[in-house]
mmCIF file of C-alpha atoms in Angstrom:
data_model
loop_
_atom_site.group_PDB
_atom_site.id
_atom_site.type_symbol
_atom_site.label_atom_id
_atom_site.label_comp_id
_atom_site.label_asym_id
_atom_site.label_seq_id
_atom_site.Cartn_x
_atom_site.Cartn_y
_atom_site.Cartn_z
ATOM 1 C CA UNK A 356 99.263 84.625 77.276
ATOM 2 C CA UNK A 357 99.811 83.155 80.753
ATOM 3 C CA UNK A 358 99.786 86.600 82.360
ATOM 4 C CA UNK A 359 96.604 87.567 80.520
ATOM 5 C CA UNK A 360 94.940 84.378 81.725
ATOM 6 C CA UNK A 361 96.097 84.973 85.297
ATOM 7 C CA UNK A 362 94.785 88.560 85.224
ATOM 8 C CA UNK A 363 91.464 87.292 83.872
ATOM 9 C CA UNK A 364 91.222 84.779 86.706
ATOM 10 C CA UNK A 365 91.973 87.491 89.263
ATOM 11 C CA UNK A 366 89.300 89.691 87.709
ATOM 12 C CA UNK A 367 86.730 86.908 87.749
ATOM 13 C CA UNK A 368 87.416 86.067 91.394
ATOM 14 C CA UNK A 369 87.056 89.596 92.748
ATOM 15 C CA UNK A 370 84.268 89.942 95.299
ATOM 16 C CA UNK A 371 83.173 93.503 94.587
ATOM 17 C CA UNK A 372 82.830 95.916 97.512
ATOM 18 C CA UNK A 373 81.880 99.527 96.904
ATOM 19 C CA UNK A 374 80.863 100.760 100.350
ATOM 20 C CA UNK A 375 81.686 100.721 104.053
ATOM 21 C CA UNK A 376 83.613 103.973 104.336
ATOM 22 C CA UNK A 377 80.428 106.088 104.607
ATOM 23 C CA UNK A 378 82.075 108.445 102.028
ATOM 24 C CA UNK A 379 84.775 109.448 104.568
ATOM 25 C CA UNK A 380 88.443 109.092 103.670
ATOM 26 C CA UNK A 381 90.895 108.094 106.385
ATOM 27 C CA UNK A 382 91.951 110.738 108.920
ATOM 28 C CA UNK A 383 95.394 110.792 110.532
ATOM 29 C CA UNK A 384 94.235 109.851 114.025
ATOM 30 C CA UNK A 385 91.806 107.085 113.116
ATOM 31 C CA UNK A 386 94.044 104.016 112.885
ATOM 32 C CA UNK A 387 96.071 104.706 116.064
ATOM 33 C CA UNK A 388 92.794 105.531 117.843
ATOM 34 C CA UNK A 389 91.135 102.312 116.643
ATOM 35 C CA UNK A 390 94.095 100.211 117.745
ATOM 36 C CA UNK A 391 94.277 101.906 121.140
ATOM 37 C CA UNK A 392 90.594 101.321 121.897
ATOM 38 C CA UNK A 393 90.402 97.771 120.546
ATOM 39 C CA UNK A 394 93.282 96.691 122.783
ATOM 40 C CA UNK A 395 91.169 97.541 125.842
ATOM 41 C CA UNK A 396 87.721 96.832 124.369
ATOM 42 C CA UNK A 397 87.648 94.289 121.501
ATOM 43 C CA UNK A 398 83.878 94.751 121.076
ATOM 44 C CA UNK A 399 84.034 98.554 120.898
ATOM 45 C CA UNK A 400 82.577 98.868 117.397
ATOM 46 C CA UNK A 401 79.564 96.779 118.383
ATOM 47 C CA UNK A 402 78.682 99.000 121.316
ATOM 48 C CA UNK A 403 76.060 101.765 121.268
ATOM 49 C CA UNK A 404 78.450 104.108 123.096
ATOM 50 C CA UNK A 405 81.263 103.753 120.523
ATOM 51 C CA UNK A 406 80.549 107.323 119.393
ATOM 52 C CA UNK A 407 81.336 108.607 122.886
ATOM 53 C CA UNK A 408 84.525 106.535 123.207
ATOM 54 C CA UNK A 409 85.854 107.580 119.793
ATOM 55 C CA UNK A 410 84.551 111.136 119.912
ATOM 56 C CA UNK A 411 82.950 111.013 116.454
ATOM 57 C CA UNK A 412 79.510 110.595 114.891
ATOM 58 C CA UNK A 413 77.818 107.278 114.132
ATOM 59 C CA UNK A 414 78.795 107.235 110.460
ATOM 60 C CA UNK A 415 82.413 107.998 111.313
ATOM 61 C CA UNK A 416 82.463 105.089 113.770
ATOM 62 C CA UNK A 417 81.514 102.804 110.880
ATOM 63 C CA UNK A 418 84.118 104.444 108.670
ATOM 64 C CA UNK A 419 86.911 104.013 111.232
ATOM 65 C CA UNK A 420 86.039 100.334 111.568
ATOM 66 C CA UNK A 421 85.968 99.932 107.784
ATOM 67 C CA UNK A 422 89.382 101.526 107.264
ATOM 68 C CA UNK A 423 91.031 99.704 110.177
ATOM 69 C CA UNK A 424 89.947 96.399 108.621
ATOM 70 C CA UNK A 425 90.681 97.490 105.034
ATOM 71 C CA UNK A 426 94.223 98.554 105.898
ATOM 72 C CA UNK A 427 94.727 95.307 107.798
ATOM 73 C CA UNK A 428 95.606 96.760 111.208
ATOM 74 C CA UNK A 429 92.543 95.130 112.831
ATOM 75 C CA UNK A 430 90.989 91.754 112.059
ATOM 76 C CA UNK A 431 88.132 89.535 113.201
ATOM 77 C CA UNK A 432 89.114 87.488 116.228
ATOM 78 C CA UNK A 433 89.104 83.882 114.899
ATOM 79 C CA UNK A 434 88.980 82.486 118.430
ATOM 80 C CA UNK A 435 85.397 83.699 118.925
ATOM 81 C CA UNK A 436 82.794 81.244 117.530
ATOM 82 C CA UNK A 437 80.347 82.828 115.051
ATOM 83 C CA UNK A 438 82.101 86.137 115.550
ATOM 84 C CA UNK A 439 80.894 87.849 112.347
ATOM 85 C CA UNK A 440 82.951 90.953 112.992
ATOM 86 C CA UNK A 441 81.630 91.677 116.471
ATOM 87 C CA UNK A 442 84.940 91.113 118.266
ATOM 88 C CA UNK A 443 88.118 92.518 116.708
ATOM 89 C CA UNK A 444 91.799 92.274 117.570
ATOM 90 C CA UNK A 445 95.087 93.759 116.402
ATOM 91 C CA UNK A 446 96.566 92.051 113.370
ATOM 92 C CA UNK A 447 100.264 91.282 113.183
ATOM 93 C CA UNK A 448 100.702 94.432 111.086
ATOM 94 C CA UNK A 449 98.621 96.527 113.495
ATOM 95 C CA UNK A 450 100.766 95.358 116.398
ATOM 96 C CA UNK A 451 103.995 96.059 114.489
ATOM 97 C CA UNK A 452 102.916 99.581 113.541
ATOM 98 C CA UNK A 453 100.671 100.842 116.343
ATOM 99 C CA UNK A 454 101.065 98.380 119.225
ATOM 100 C CA UNK A 455 102.763 99.010 122.567
ATOM 101 C CA UNK A 456 106.168 98.667 120.913
ATOM 102 C CA UNK A 457 105.037 99.795 117.443
ATOM 103 C CA UNK A 458 107.398 101.483 115.026
ATOM 104 C CA UNK A 459 105.004 104.399 114.342
ATOM 105 C CA UNK A 460 102.312 104.563 117.060
ATOM 106 C CA UNK A 461 100.978 107.983 115.979
ATOM 107 C CA UNK A 462 101.188 107.588 112.187
ATOM 108 C CA UNK A 463 103.903 110.204 111.805
ATOM 109 C CA UNK A 464 106.196 108.620 109.196
ATOM 110 C CA UNK A 465 105.867 108.540 105.412
ATOM 111 C CA UNK A 466 107.145 104.958 105.407
ATOM 112 C CA UNK A 467 104.016 103.875 107.289
ATOM 113 C CA UNK A 468 101.787 105.579 104.721
ATOM 114 C CA UNK A 469 103.537 103.707 101.905
ATOM 115 C CA UNK A 470 103.136 100.417 103.755
ATOM 116 C CA UNK A 471 99.453 101.037 104.502
ATOM 117 C CA UNK A 472 98.856 102.068 100.887
ATOM 118 C CA UNK A 473 100.385 98.804 99.683
ATOM 119 C CA UNK A 474 98.272 96.797 102.119
ATOM 120 C CA UNK A 475 95.109 98.600 101.004
ATOM 121 C CA UNK A 476 95.393 98.136 97.236
ATOM 122 C CA UNK A 477 97.468 95.036 96.517
ATOM 123 C CA UNK A 478 95.031 92.108 96.922
ATOM 124 C CA UNK A 479 91.864 91.053 95.077
ATOM 125 C CA UNK A 480 89.971 91.150 98.391
ATOM 126 C CA UNK A 481 90.982 94.805 98.894
ATOM 127 C CA UNK A 482 88.307 97.489 98.461
ATOM 128 C CA UNK A 483 87.386 97.013 94.809
ATOM 129 C CA UNK A 484 87.886 100.509 93.404
ATOM 130 C CA UNK A 485 91.309 100.830 95.030
ATOM 131 C CA UNK A 486 92.513 97.405 93.846
ATOM 132 C CA UNK A 487 91.114 97.776 90.343
ATOM 133 C CA UNK A 488 92.426 101.298 89.779
ATOM 134 C CA UNK A 489 95.992 100.454 90.792
ATOM 135 C CA UNK A 490 96.237 96.970 89.312
ATOM 136 C CA UNK A 491 93.775 96.260 86.489
ATOM 137 C CA UNK A 492 92.744 99.637 85.111
ATOM 138 C CA UNK A 493 94.506 99.976 81.737
ATOM 139 C CA UNK A 494 94.790 103.780 81.784
ATOM 140 C CA UNK A 495 97.372 106.070 83.390
ATOM 141 C CA UNK A 496 95.194 109.109 82.660
ATOM 142 C CA UNK A 497 91.457 108.771 83.045
ATOM 143 C CA UNK A 498 88.197 110.510 83.753
ATOM 144 C CA UNK A 499 85.878 109.612 86.604
ATOM 145 C CA UNK A 500 83.364 108.441 83.990
ATOM 146 C CA UNK A 501 85.872 106.044 82.416
ATOM 147 C CA UNK A 502 86.632 104.476 85.782
ATOM 148 C CA UNK A 503 82.910 104.228 86.509
ATOM 149 C CA UNK A 504 82.292 102.414 83.216
ATOM 150 C CA UNK A 505 85.085 99.932 83.953
ATOM 151 C CA UNK A 506 83.843 99.200 87.460
ATOM 152 C CA UNK A 507 80.261 98.795 86.283
ATOM 153 C CA UNK A 508 81.462 96.255 83.725
ATOM 154 C CA UNK A 509 83.436 94.453 86.415
ATOM 155 C CA UNK A 510 80.419 94.338 88.726
ATOM 156 C CA UNK A 511 78.203 93.026 85.930
ATOM 157 C CA UNK A 512 80.703 90.238 85.175
ATOM 158 C CA UNK A 513 80.763 88.917 88.721
ATOM 159 C CA UNK A 514 78.225 86.808 90.561
ATOM 160 C CA UNK A 515 78.112 89.329 93.387
ATOM 161 C CA UNK A 516 75.076 91.411 94.240
ATOM 162 C CA UNK A 517 74.766 94.147 91.636
ATOM 163 C CA UNK A 518 75.038 97.716 92.875
ATOM 164 C CA UNK A 519 73.849 100.957 91.346
ATOM 165 C CA UNK A 520 76.068 103.346 89.422
ATOM 166 C CA UNK A 521 75.447 106.013 92.081
ATOM 167 C CA UNK A 522 76.984 103.786 94.780
ATOM 168 C CA UNK A 523 80.004 103.020 92.596
ATOM 169 C CA UNK A 524 80.382 106.730 91.798
ATOM 170 C CA UNK A 525 80.439 107.600 95.513
ATOM 171 C CA UNK A 526 83.141 104.966 95.961
ATOM 172 C CA UNK A 527 85.154 106.488 93.113
ATOM 173 C CA UNK A 528 84.799 109.938 94.670
ATOM 174 C CA UNK A 529 86.173 108.577 97.951
ATOM 175 C CA UNK A 530 89.020 106.857 96.085
ATOM 176 C CA UNK A 531 89.959 110.105 94.334
ATOM 177 C CA UNK A 532 89.866 112.070 97.607
ATOM 178 C CA UNK A 533 92.164 109.468 99.198
ATOM 179 C CA UNK A 534 95.008 110.589 96.932
ATOM 180 C CA UNK A 535 94.033 114.000 95.530
ATOM 181 C CA UNK A 536 93.461 116.996 97.827
ATOM 182 C CA UNK A 537 89.936 118.392 97.480
ATOM 183 C CA UNK A 538 89.326 121.845 96.116
ATOM 184 C CA UNK A 539 88.265 124.053 98.989
ATOM 185 C CA UNK A 540 85.730 126.850 98.774
ATOM 186 C CA UNK A 541 85.263 129.740 101.177
ATOM 187 C CA UNK A 542 82.013 128.311 102.548
ATOM 188 C CA UNK A 543 83.311 124.847 103.428
ATOM 189 C CA UNK A 544 83.667 123.779 107.047
ATOM 190 C CA UNK A 545 87.335 123.201 107.942
ATOM 191 C CA UNK A 546 86.645 119.669 109.249
ATOM 192 C CA UNK A 547 85.132 118.720 105.882
ATOM 193 C CA UNK A 548 88.248 119.760 103.967
ATOM 194 C CA UNK A 549 90.843 117.799 105.941
ATOM 195 C CA UNK A 550 93.082 116.011 103.492
ATOM 196 C CA UNK A 551 93.552 112.262 103.697
ATOM 197 C CA UNK A 552 97.148 111.439 104.736
ATOM 198 C CA UNK A 553 97.700 109.512 101.506
ATOM 199 C CA UNK A 554 97.604 112.772 99.553
ATOM 200 C CA UNK A 555 101.239 113.096 100.696
ATOM 201 C CA UNK A 556 102.252 110.109 98.569
ATOM 202 C CA UNK A 557 101.588 112.076 95.359
ATOM 203 C CA UNK A 558 100.401 108.992 93.489
ATOM 204 C CA UNK A 559 97.487 110.655 91.718
ATOM 205 C CA UNK A 560 96.902 114.186 90.470
ATOM 206 C CA UNK A 561 94.118 116.112 88.810
ATOM 207 C CA UNK A 562 94.828 117.138 85.219
ATOM 208 C CA UNK A 563 93.885 120.387 83.495
ATOM 209 C CA UNK A 564 90.833 118.626 82.059
ATOM 210 C CA UNK A 565 87.890 118.875 84.482
ATOM 211 C CA UNK A 566 87.235 115.695 86.470
ATOM 212 C CA UNK A 567 90.217 113.962 84.877
ATOM 213 C CA UNK A 568 93.136 112.412 86.758
ATOM 214 C CA UNK A 569 96.542 110.897 86.143
ATOM 215 C CA UNK A 570 98.628 108.369 88.048
ATOM 216 C CA UNK A 571 102.088 109.708 88.825
ATOM 217 C CA UNK A 572 104.731 107.149 87.901
ATOM 218 C CA UNK A 573 108.186 108.230 89.013
ATOM 219 C CA UNK A 574 110.870 108.099 91.690
ATOM 220 C CA UNK A 575 108.768 108.664 94.841
ATOM 221 C CA UNK A 576 111.841 109.457 96.920
ATOM 222 C CA UNK A 577 109.947 109.197 100.236
ATOM 223 C CA UNK A 578 109.504 105.424 99.729
ATOM 224 C CA UNK A 579 112.123 103.555 101.837
ATOM 225 C CA UNK A 580 113.718 100.450 100.357
ATOM 226 C CA UNK A 581 112.670 98.520 103.488
ATOM 227 C CA UNK A 582 109.010 99.124 102.636
ATOM 228 C CA UNK A 583 109.607 98.071 99.049
ATOM 229 C CA UNK A 584 111.191 94.876 100.422
ATOM 230 C CA UNK A 585 108.087 94.264 102.557
ATOM 231 C CA UNK A 586 105.890 94.693 99.488
ATOM 232 C CA UNK A 587 108.155 92.556 97.300
ATOM 233 C CA UNK A 588 108.129 89.661 99.750
ATOM 234 C CA UNK A 589 104.381 89.887 100.306
ATOM 235 C CA UNK A 590 103.798 90.003 96.527
ATOM 236 C CA UNK A 591 106.165 87.059 96.087
ATOM 237 C CA UNK A 592 104.443 84.898 98.706
ATOM 238 C CA UNK A 593 100.927 85.859 97.551
ATOM 239 C CA UNK A 594 101.216 85.567 93.796
ATOM 240 C CA UNK A 595 104.370 83.509 93.198
ATOM 241 C CA UNK A 596 104.857 81.093 96.132
ATOM 242 C CA UNK A 597 107.413 78.316 95.959
ATOM 243 C CA UNK A 598 109.847 79.859 93.456
ATOM 244 C CA UNK A 599 113.263 81.295 94.248
ATOM 245 C CA UNK A 600 113.483 84.052 91.622
ATOM 246 C CA UNK A 601 111.323 86.810 90.148
ATOM 247 C CA UNK A 602 111.805 88.660 86.882
ATOM 248 C CA UNK A 603 112.238 92.421 86.931
ATOM 249 C CA UNK A 604 109.251 92.825 84.590
ATOM 250 C CA UNK A 605 106.978 90.972 87.037
ATOM 251 C CA UNK A 606 108.156 93.114 89.958
ATOM 252 C CA UNK A 607 107.578 96.238 87.879
ATOM 253 C CA UNK A 608 104.246 95.568 86.199
ATOM 254 C CA UNK A 609 102.418 92.478 87.462
ATOM 255 C CA UNK A 610 99.163 92.731 89.420
ATOM 256 C CA UNK A 611 99.945 93.456 93.084
ATOM 257 C CA UNK A 612 103.632 94.108 92.365
ATOM 258 C CA UNK A 613 105.626 96.866 94.086
ATOM 259 C CA UNK A 614 106.319 98.647 90.793
ATOM 260 C CA UNK A 615 102.656 98.752 89.884
ATOM 261 C CA UNK A 616 101.243 99.534 93.320
ATOM 262 C CA UNK A 617 103.845 102.218 94.097
ATOM 263 C CA UNK A 618 103.816 103.563 90.503
ATOM 264 C CA UNK A 619 107.601 103.432 90.295
ATOM 265 C CA UNK A 620 109.573 104.172 87.160
ATOM 266 C CA UNK A 621 111.846 101.359 85.976
ATOM 267 C CA UNK A 622 114.903 103.409 86.959
ATOM 268 C CA UNK A 623 113.597 104.009 90.487
ATOM 269 C CA UNK A 624 112.646 100.360 90.939
ATOM 270 C CA UNK A 625 116.058 99.233 89.707
ATOM 271 C CA UNK A 626 117.767 101.542 92.216
ATOM 272 C CA UNK A 627 115.780 99.966 95.058
ATOM 273 C CA UNK A 628 116.496 96.437 93.846
ATOM 274 C CA UNK A 629 120.240 97.096 93.719
ATOM 275 C CA UNK A 630 120.055 97.751 97.492
ATOM 276 C CA UNK A 631 118.432 94.396 98.295
ATOM 277 C CA UNK A 632 121.629 92.532 99.096
ATOM 278 C CA UNK A 633 122.631 95.137 101.691
ATOM 279 C CA UNK A 634 119.165 95.757 103.165
ATOM 280 C CA UNK A 635 118.317 92.040 103.554
ATOM 281 C CA UNK A 636 121.855 90.947 104.491
ATOM 282 C CA UNK A 637 122.079 88.660 101.475
ATOM 283 C CA UNK A 638 118.631 87.067 101.684
ATOM 284 C CA UNK A 639 117.593 88.802 98.454
ATOM 285 C CA UNK A 640 119.890 89.655 95.555
ATOM 286 C CA UNK A 641 119.277 91.485 92.289
ATOM 287 C CA UNK A 642 121.228 90.329 89.268
ATOM 288 C CA UNK A 643 121.022 91.703 85.740
ATOM 289 C CA UNK A 644 123.658 89.752 83.829
ATOM 290 C CA UNK A 645 123.297 88.098 80.413
ATOM 291 C CA UNK A 646 120.317 90.300 79.562
ATOM 292 C CA UNK A 647 118.127 88.785 82.265
ATOM 293 C CA UNK A 648 117.247 90.886 85.307
ATOM 294 C CA UNK A 649 115.942 88.916 88.299
ATOM 295 C CA UNK A 650 115.718 88.961 92.077
ATOM 296 C CA UNK A 651 116.920 85.788 93.776
ATOM 297 C CA UNK A 652 115.883 84.577 97.224
ATOM 298 C CA UNK A 653 118.579 82.563 98.936
ATOM 299 C CA UNK A 654 116.954 82.004 102.326
ATOM 300 C CA UNK A 655 113.778 82.662 104.286
ATOM 301 C CA UNK A 656 113.158 86.352 104.800
ATOM 302 C CA UNK A 657 109.627 87.400 105.770
ATOM 303 C CA UNK A 658 107.864 90.748 105.281
ATOM 304 C CA UNK A 659 107.997 91.263 109.055
ATOM 305 C CA UNK A 660 111.805 90.992 108.855
ATOM 306 C CA UNK A 661 111.747 94.045 106.587
ATOM 307 C CA UNK A 662 109.831 95.984 109.249
ATOM 308 C CA UNK A 663 112.364 94.961 111.901
ATOM 309 C CA UNK A 664 115.093 96.209 109.584
ATOM 310 C CA UNK A 665 113.225 99.510 109.169
ATOM 311 C CA UNK A 666 113.073 99.892 112.952
ATOM 312 C CA UNK A 667 116.806 99.185 113.169
ATOM 313 C CA UNK A 668 117.661 101.741 110.484
ATOM 314 C CA UNK A 669 115.661 104.427 112.327
ATOM 315 C CA UNK A 670 117.411 103.782 115.628
ATOM 316 C CA UNK A 671 120.884 104.352 114.191
#
C-alpha cells in the first residue's frame, strides 16, 4: 500500500517533457564535444555561430544541448543571475567522465554508457518517456500504441501544458531508437542510420510482432559492479535518505532502483550485491540471513566514490 501511494505521488509530480531532442538520438561524439566546447565557451549554445563551432546543423545544436543536460553532464551555471540556460558549465558527473582528468573522455567504455543510461532514466525530472517506460510502465512487452496511450493518460492527469499525440509519438519513436537499432533500407543516407550508442546495452528489442517491443531483463554482463554501486547509492540518497539498510526487493523493483533501471534478473542483481563488501571496502554489505535480504550501509560512501573505484580498477 505504501509503495503504491509513493508511486502515485511520483506520477502526480512528474513535469511532462516530450521534446527538446529535435527527433535526434544521441551520437557517440556529442557529449565529449559538448563538454570540450563548454569548457572554453560557456555560452556556446546561445551563440549564432554554434553550428560552425560544433560542425552540425541548427537542429542538431539544439539536440546536443538537450542531451548534454538530460544526461547530466552539463548544467545551468547557478552563479549567473537570471541565467535561464544561457550559460552552462560542466556538472560534477561531466567533469568526472569527460573533464581534463575524466575516466572516459571519448565515450569509449560500456561502463560509461550504463552510467549515462541510469542518469537519463532514473528521476521523475528525467525526459518523461524514458523515465516512465523504465520505471512506471507496467508492461515488459508492449506496442508503440500502448505506450502512447499510457503517456497521453499521464499528460492528461498532470497540470502541465497538454501536448498533442503526434508530439508524444515522435518522442516515443526517439525513445525506441535510443535502444533499438533502426531498420535500414537501401535508399537511406548513412548519416541517418547511425545507431545510438545505447543500442549496445541491449535493454530493449523489437519482437516478431510489427511495432512491438520487449524489455530485456537478464544478466547484462557488460555492467560493472562499480556502476551498479553508483546507481544504488544515488537511488538510496534520492528515494530513501536517512536509513542505513535497503531491502533486496526495493533494490530490484522500486522506481529508480538499479534492478529496475538496468533490467537485471534477481540472480544477476544478487551476484552484484554479494560483491559490495569488497568493492566498497566494507562501506556496503549484503546480508541474506534469516530469510531477509538487505544491503547495509556502515559509513559514508558517495556515488562519486564508486567512480573513483572504477578508475582504480581500470588502472590495475
